[in-house]
Protein backbone atom coordinates (compact mmCIF):
# COMPACT_ATOMS: atom_id res chain seq x y z
CA UNK A 1 0.00 0.00 0.00
CA UNK A 2 2.91 2.32 0.59
CA UNK A 3 1.55 3.95 3.75
CA UNK A 4 3.56 3.82 6.92
CA UNK A 5 3.11 6.66 9.36
CA UNK A 6 -0.06 8.12 10.87
CA UNK A 7 -0.13 11.16 8.60
CA UNK A 8 0.05 8.93 5.54
CA UNK A 9 -2.78 6.78 6.88
CA UNK A 10 -4.81 9.94 7.57
CA UNK A 11 -4.21 11.02 3.98
CA UNK A 12 -5.30 7.58 2.80
CA UNK A 13 -8.47 7.89 4.90
CA UNK A 14 -9.26 11.16 3.13
CA UNK A 15 -8.86 9.48 -0.25
CA UNK A 16 -11.14 6.60 0.73
CA UNK A 17 -13.74 8.98 2.16
CA UNK A 18 -13.77 10.79 -1.19
CA UNK A 19 -14.26 7.48 -2.99
CA UNK A 20 -17.12 6.58 -0.64
CA UNK A 21 -18.83 9.88 -1.41
CA UNK A 22 -18.80 8.87 -5.07
CA UNK A 23 -20.02 5.32 -4.39
CA UNK A 24 -21.22 4.71 -0.82
CA UNK A 25 -22.29 1.15 -1.67
CA UNK A 26 -18.81 -0.06 -2.68
CA UNK A 27 -18.09 -2.64 0.04
CA UNK A 28 -14.34 -3.04 -0.55
CA UNK A 29 -13.83 0.67 0.17
CA UNK A 30 -15.14 0.12 3.71
CA UNK A 31 -12.70 -2.76 4.04
CA UNK A 32 -9.85 -0.48 2.93
CA UNK A 33 -10.94 2.26 5.30
CA UNK A 34 -11.16 -0.33 8.07
CA UNK A 35 -7.55 -1.24 7.33
CA UNK A 36 -6.55 2.41 7.71
CA UNK A 37 -8.39 2.70 11.03
CA UNK A 38 -6.75 -0.55 12.12
CA UNK A 39 -3.28 0.81 11.32
CA UNK A 40 -4.14 3.90 13.36
CA UNK A 41 -5.12 1.72 16.32
CA UNK A 42 -8.81 2.67 16.04
CA UNK A 43 -10.11 -0.88 16.27
CA UNK A 44 -13.77 -0.06 17.00
CA UNK A 45 -13.97 2.11 13.89
CA UNK A 46 -12.15 -0.56 11.90
CA UNK A 47 -14.63 -3.21 13.07
CA UNK A 48 -17.56 -0.94 12.16
CA UNK A 49 -16.17 -0.46 8.65
CA UNK A 50 -15.46 -4.17 8.15
CA UNK A 51 -19.02 -4.88 9.29
CA UNK A 52 -20.38 -2.33 6.81
CA UNK A 53 -18.29 -3.90 4.04
CA UNK A 54 -19.85 -7.26 4.92
CA UNK A 55 -23.38 -5.83 4.91
CA UNK A 56 -22.75 -4.66 1.37
CA UNK A 57 -20.88 -7.79 0.30
CA UNK A 58 -21.31 -10.77 2.66
CA UNK A 59 -18.89 -12.84 0.57
CA UNK A 60 -15.93 -10.49 1.14
CA UNK A 61 -13.56 -12.92 2.86
CA UNK A 62 -10.91 -10.23 3.40
CA UNK A 63 -13.33 -8.20 5.54
CA UNK A 64 -14.01 -11.21 7.79
CA UNK A 65 -10.29 -11.83 8.07
CA UNK A 66 -9.52 -8.18 8.86
CA UNK A 67 -12.37 -7.89 11.35
CA UNK A 68 -11.04 -11.01 13.07
CA UNK A 69 -7.62 -9.40 13.43
CA UNK A 70 -9.20 -6.26 14.92
CA UNK A 71 -11.23 -8.35 17.37
CA UNK A 72 -8.08 -10.21 18.44
CA UNK A 73 -6.24 -6.91 18.94
CA UNK A 74 -9.08 -5.90 21.27
CA UNK A 75 -8.68 -9.17 23.16
CA UNK A 76 -11.86 -10.80 21.87
CA UNK A 77 -10.38 -14.10 20.73
CA UNK A 78 -13.72 -15.92 20.34
CA UNK A 79 -15.05 -13.29 17.94
CA UNK A 80 -11.77 -13.42 16.05
CA UNK A 81 -12.05 -17.19 15.66
CA UNK A 82 -15.65 -16.83 14.44
CA UNK A 83 -14.59 -14.27 11.82
CA UNK A 84 -11.63 -16.36 10.63
CA UNK A 85 -14.03 -19.30 10.28
CA UNK A 86 -16.44 -17.14 8.26
CA UNK A 87 -13.59 -16.06 6.00
CA UNK A 88 -12.76 -19.71 5.42
CA UNK A 89 -16.40 -20.47 4.54
CA UNK A 90 -16.11 -17.86 1.80
CA UNK A 91 -12.69 -19.07 0.66
CA UNK A 92 -11.27 -22.29 2.12
CA UNK A 93 -7.91 -21.65 0.42
CA UNK A 94 -6.75 -18.76 2.61
CA UNK A 95 -3.59 -19.88 4.41
CA UNK A 96 -3.57 -16.62 6.39
CA UNK A 97 -7.04 -17.36 7.80
CA UNK A 98 -6.01 -20.83 9.01
CA UNK A 99 -2.81 -19.35 10.42
CA UNK A 100 -4.58 -16.53 12.28
CA UNK A 101 -7.22 -18.89 13.62
CA UNK A 102 -4.40 -21.16 14.78
CA UNK A 103 -2.78 -18.24 16.60
CA UNK A 104 -6.13 -17.44 18.21
CA UNK A 105 -6.57 -21.06 19.33
CA UNK A 106 -3.03 -20.93 20.70
CA UNK A 107 -3.98 -17.76 22.64
CA UNK A 108 -6.77 -19.80 24.23
CA UNK A 109 -4.38 -22.64 25.09
CA UNK A 110 -6.03 -25.01 22.59
CA UNK A 111 -2.74 -26.32 21.20
CA UNK A 112 -4.15 -29.25 19.24
CA UNK A 113 -6.62 -27.11 17.30
CA UNK A 114 -3.88 -24.55 16.73
CA UNK A 115 -1.57 -27.22 15.31
CA UNK A 116 -4.37 -28.52 13.07
CA UNK A 117 -4.92 -25.02 11.66
CA UNK A 118 -1.20 -24.41 11.18
CA UNK A 119 -1.07 -27.71 9.26
CA UNK A 120 -4.01 -26.63 7.07
CA UNK A 121 -2.26 -23.34 6.38
CA UNK A 122 0.95 -25.15 5.45
CA UNK A 123 -0.88 -27.58 3.18
CA UNK A 124 -1.96 -24.56 1.10
CA UNK A 125 1.32 -22.66 1.43
CA UNK A 126 4.24 -24.92 2.46
CA UNK A 127 6.66 -21.96 2.57
CA UNK A 128 4.60 -19.96 5.13
CA UNK A 129 7.44 -19.35 7.61
CA UNK A 130 5.33 -17.94 10.46
CA UNK A 131 3.02 -20.96 10.36
CA UNK A 132 6.02 -23.29 10.72
CA UNK A 133 7.34 -21.26 13.67
CA UNK A 134 4.01 -21.11 15.49
CA UNK A 135 3.38 -24.80 14.80
CA UNK A 136 6.72 -25.63 16.44
CA UNK A 137 5.85 -23.53 19.50
CA UNK A 138 2.40 -25.11 19.76
CA UNK A 139 3.86 -28.62 19.40
CA UNK A 140 6.19 -27.98 22.31
CA UNK A 141 3.38 -26.60 24.47
CA UNK A 142 1.19 -29.59 23.58
CA UNK A 143 3.93 -32.02 24.63
CA UNK A 144 4.45 -33.13 21.04
CA UNK A 145 8.21 -32.48 21.11
CA UNK A 146 9.01 -34.85 18.23
CA UNK A 147 6.96 -32.68 15.85
CA UNK A 148 8.67 -29.41 16.78
CA UNK A 149 12.15 -29.86 15.21
CA UNK A 150 10.90 -30.38 11.63
CA UNK A 151 8.70 -27.30 12.00
CA UNK A 152 11.62 -25.24 13.33
CA UNK A 153 13.81 -26.44 10.44
CA UNK A 154 11.15 -25.47 7.90
CA UNK A 155 10.78 -22.08 9.55
CA UNK A 156 14.54 -21.50 9.26
CA UNK A 157 14.47 -22.64 5.63
CA UNK A 158 11.64 -20.31 4.60
CA UNK A 159 12.23 -17.31 6.86
CA UNK A 160 13.45 -13.98 5.55
CA UNK A 161 16.00 -11.64 7.19
CA UNK A 162 13.40 -9.78 9.29
CA UNK A 163 12.95 -12.98 11.33
CA UNK A 164 16.52 -12.95 12.64
CA UNK A 165 15.49 -13.08 16.32
CA UNK A 166 13.05 -15.94 15.72
CA UNK A 167 15.67 -17.83 13.67
CA UNK A 168 18.12 -17.61 16.57
CA UNK A 169 15.40 -18.81 18.93
CA UNK A 170 14.51 -21.69 16.57
CA UNK A 171 18.17 -22.73 16.35
CA UNK A 172 18.46 -22.74 20.14
CA UNK A 173 15.25 -24.76 20.52
CA UNK A 174 16.49 -27.24 17.90
CA UNK A 175 19.73 -27.75 19.83
CA UNK A 176 17.83 -28.23 23.08
CA UNK A 177 15.24 -30.61 21.61
CA UNK A 178 17.84 -32.67 19.78
CA UNK A 179 20.00 -32.90 22.91
CA UNK A 180 16.95 -34.01 24.93
CA UNK A 181 16.13 -36.65 22.32
CA UNK A 182 19.71 -37.97 22.39
CA UNK A 183 19.67 -38.10 26.19
CA UNK A 184 16.33 -39.91 26.22
CA UNK A 185 17.39 -42.51 23.63
CA UNK A 186 19.97 -44.34 25.83
CA UNK A 187 17.57 -44.29 28.80
CA UNK A 188 14.84 -45.86 26.68
CA UNK A 189 17.23 -48.58 25.47
CA UNK A 190 17.88 -49.83 29.03
Coordinates of C-alpha atoms in Angstrom, one line a residue:
X1 CA 0.0 0.0 0.0
X2 CA 2.9 2.3 0.6
X3 CA 1.5 3.9 3.8
X4 CA 3.6 3.8 6.9
X5 CA 3.1 6.7 9.4
X6 CA -0.1 8.1 10.9
X7 CA -0.1 11.2 8.6
X8 CA 0.1 8.9 5.5
X9 CA -2.8 6.8 6.9
X10 CA -4.8 9.9 7.6
X11 CA -4.2 11.0 4.0
X12 CA -5.3 7.6 2.8
X13 CA -8.5 7.9 4.9
X14 CA -9.3 11.2 3.1
X15 CA -8.9 9.5 -0.2
X16 CA -11.1 6.6 0.7
X17 CA -13.7 9.0 2.2
X18 CA -13.8 10.8 -1.2
X19 CA -14.3 7.5 -3.0
X20 CA -17.1 6.6 -0.6
X21 CA -18.8 9.9 -1.4
X22 CA -18.8 8.9 -5.1
X23 CA -20.0 5.3 -4.4
X24 CA -21.2 4.7 -0.8
X25 CA -22.3 1.2 -1.7
X26 CA -18.8 -0.1 -2.7
X27 CA -18.1 -2.6 0.0
X28 CA -14.3 -3.0 -0.6
X29 CA -13.8 0.7 0.2
X30 CA -15.1 0.1 3.7
X31 CA -12.7 -2.8 4.0
X32 CA -9.8 -0.5 2.9
X33 CA -10.9 2.3 5.3
X34 CA -11.2 -0.3 8.1
X35 CA -7.5 -1.2 7.3
X36 CA -6.6 2.4 7.7
X37 CA -8.4 2.7 11.0
X38 CA -6.7 -0.5 12.1
X39 CA -3.3 0.8 11.3
X40 CA -4.1 3.9 13.4
X41 CA -5.1 1.7 16.3
X42 CA -8.8 2.7 16.0
X43 CA -10.1 -0.9 16.3
X44 CA -13.8 -0.1 17.0
X45 CA -14.0 2.1 13.9
X46 CA -12.2 -0.6 11.9
X47 CA -14.6 -3.2 13.1
X48 CA -17.6 -0.9 12.2
X49 CA -16.2 -0.5 8.6
X50 CA -15.5 -4.2 8.1
X51 CA -19.0 -4.9 9.3
X52 CA -20.4 -2.3 6.8
X53 CA -18.3 -3.9 4.0
X54 CA -19.8 -7.3 4.9
X55 CA -23.4 -5.8 4.9
X56 CA -22.7 -4.7 1.4
X57 CA -20.9 -7.8 0.3
X58 CA -21.3 -10.8 2.7
X59 CA -18.9 -12.8 0.6
X60 CA -15.9 -10.5 1.1
X61 CA -13.6 -12.9 2.9
X62 CA -10.9 -10.2 3.4
X63 CA -13.3 -8.2 5.5
X64 CA -14.0 -11.2 7.8
X65 CA -10.3 -11.8 8.1
X66 CA -9.5 -8.2 8.9
X67 CA -12.4 -7.9 11.4
X68 CA -11.0 -11.0 13.1
X69 CA -7.6 -9.4 13.4
X70 CA -9.2 -6.3 14.9
X71 CA -11.2 -8.4 17.4
X72 CA -8.1 -10.2 18.4
X73 CA -6.2 -6.9 18.9
X74 CA -9.1 -5.9 21.3
X75 CA -8.7 -9.2 23.2
X76 CA -11.9 -10.8 21.9
X77 CA -10.4 -14.1 20.7
X78 CA -13.7 -15.9 20.3
X79 CA -15.1 -13.3 17.9
X80 CA -11.8 -13.4 16.1
X81 CA -12.1 -17.2 15.7
X82 CA -15.6 -16.8 14.4
X83 CA -14.6 -14.3 11.8
X84 CA -11.6 -16.4 10.6
X85 CA -14.0 -19.3 10.3
X86 CA -16.4 -17.1 8.3
X87 CA -13.6 -16.1 6.0
X88 CA -12.8 -19.7 5.4
X89 CA -16.4 -20.5 4.5
X90 CA -16.1 -17.9 1.8
X91 CA -12.7 -19.1 0.7
X92 CA -11.3 -22.3 2.1
X93 CA -7.9 -21.6 0.4
X94 CA -6.8 -18.8 2.6
X95 CA -3.6 -19.9 4.4
X96 CA -3.6 -16.6 6.4
X97 CA -7.0 -17.4 7.8
X98 CA -6.0 -20.8 9.0
X99 CA -2.8 -19.3 10.4
X100 CA -4.6 -16.5 12.3
X101 CA -7.2 -18.9 13.6
X102 CA -4.4 -21.2 14.8
X103 CA -2.8 -18.2 16.6
X104 CA -6.1 -17.4 18.2
X105 CA -6.6 -21.1 19.3
X106 CA -3.0 -20.9 20.7
X107 CA -4.0 -17.8 22.6
X108 CA -6.8 -19.8 24.2
X109 CA -4.4 -22.6 25.1
X110 CA -6.0 -25.0 22.6
X111 CA -2.7 -26.3 21.2
X112 CA -4.1 -29.3 19.2
X113 CA -6.6 -27.1 17.3
X114 CA -3.9 -24.5 16.7
X115 CA -1.6 -27.2 15.3
X116 CA -4.4 -28.5 13.1
X117 CA -4.9 -25.0 11.7
X118 CA -1.2 -24.4 11.2
X119 CA -1.1 -27.7 9.3
X120 CA -4.0 -26.6 7.1
X121 CA -2.3 -23.3 6.4
X122 CA 0.9 -25.1 5.5
X123 CA -0.9 -27.6 3.2
X124 CA -2.0 -24.6 1.1
X125 CA 1.3 -22.7 1.4
X126 CA 4.2 -24.9 2.5
X127 CA 6.7 -22.0 2.6
X128 CA 4.6 -20.0 5.1
X129 CA 7.4 -19.4 7.6
X130 CA 5.3 -17.9 10.5
X131 CA 3.0 -21.0 10.4
X132 CA 6.0 -23.3 10.7
X133 CA 7.3 -21.3 13.7
X134 CA 4.0 -21.1 15.5
X135 CA 3.4 -24.8 14.8
X136 CA 6.7 -25.6 16.4
X137 CA 5.9 -23.5 19.5
X138 CA 2.4 -25.1 19.8
X139 CA 3.9 -28.6 19.4
X140 CA 6.2 -28.0 22.3
X141 CA 3.4 -26.6 24.5
X142 CA 1.2 -29.6 23.6
X143 CA 3.9 -32.0 24.6
X144 CA 4.5 -33.1 21.0
X145 CA 8.2 -32.5 21.1
X146 CA 9.0 -34.8 18.2
X147 CA 7.0 -32.7 15.9
X148 CA 8.7 -29.4 16.8
X149 CA 12.2 -29.9 15.2
X150 CA 10.9 -30.4 11.6
X151 CA 8.7 -27.3 12.0
X152 CA 11.6 -25.2 13.3
X153 CA 13.8 -26.4 10.4
X154 CA 11.2 -25.5 7.9
X155 CA 10.8 -22.1 9.5
X156 CA 14.5 -21.5 9.3
X157 CA 14.5 -22.6 5.6
X158 CA 11.6 -20.3 4.6
X159 CA 12.2 -17.3 6.9
X160 CA 13.4 -14.0 5.6
X161 CA 16.0 -11.6 7.2
X162 CA 13.4 -9.8 9.3
X163 CA 12.9 -13.0 11.3
X164 CA 16.5 -13.0 12.6
X165 CA 15.5 -13.1 16.3
X166 CA 13.1 -15.9 15.7
X167 CA 15.7 -17.8 13.7
X168 CA 18.1 -17.6 16.6
X169 CA 15.4 -18.8 18.9
X170 CA 14.5 -21.7 16.6
X171 CA 18.2 -22.7 16.3
X172 CA 18.5 -22.7 20.1
X173 CA 15.2 -24.8 20.5
X174 CA 16.5 -27.2 17.9
X175 CA 19.7 -27.7 19.8
X176 CA 17.8 -28.2 23.1
X177 CA 15.2 -30.6 21.6
X178 CA 17.8 -32.7 19.8
X179 CA 20.0 -32.9 22.9
X180 CA 17.0 -34.0 24.9
X181 CA 16.1 -36.6 22.3
X182 CA 19.7 -38.0 22.4
X183 CA 19.7 -38.1 26.2
X184 CA 16.3 -39.9 26.2
X185 CA 17.4 -42.5 23.6
X186 CA 20.0 -44.3 25.8
X187 CA 17.6 -44.3 28.8
X188 CA 14.8 -45.9 26.7
X189 CA 17.2 -48.6 25.5
X190 CA 17.9 -49.8 29.0

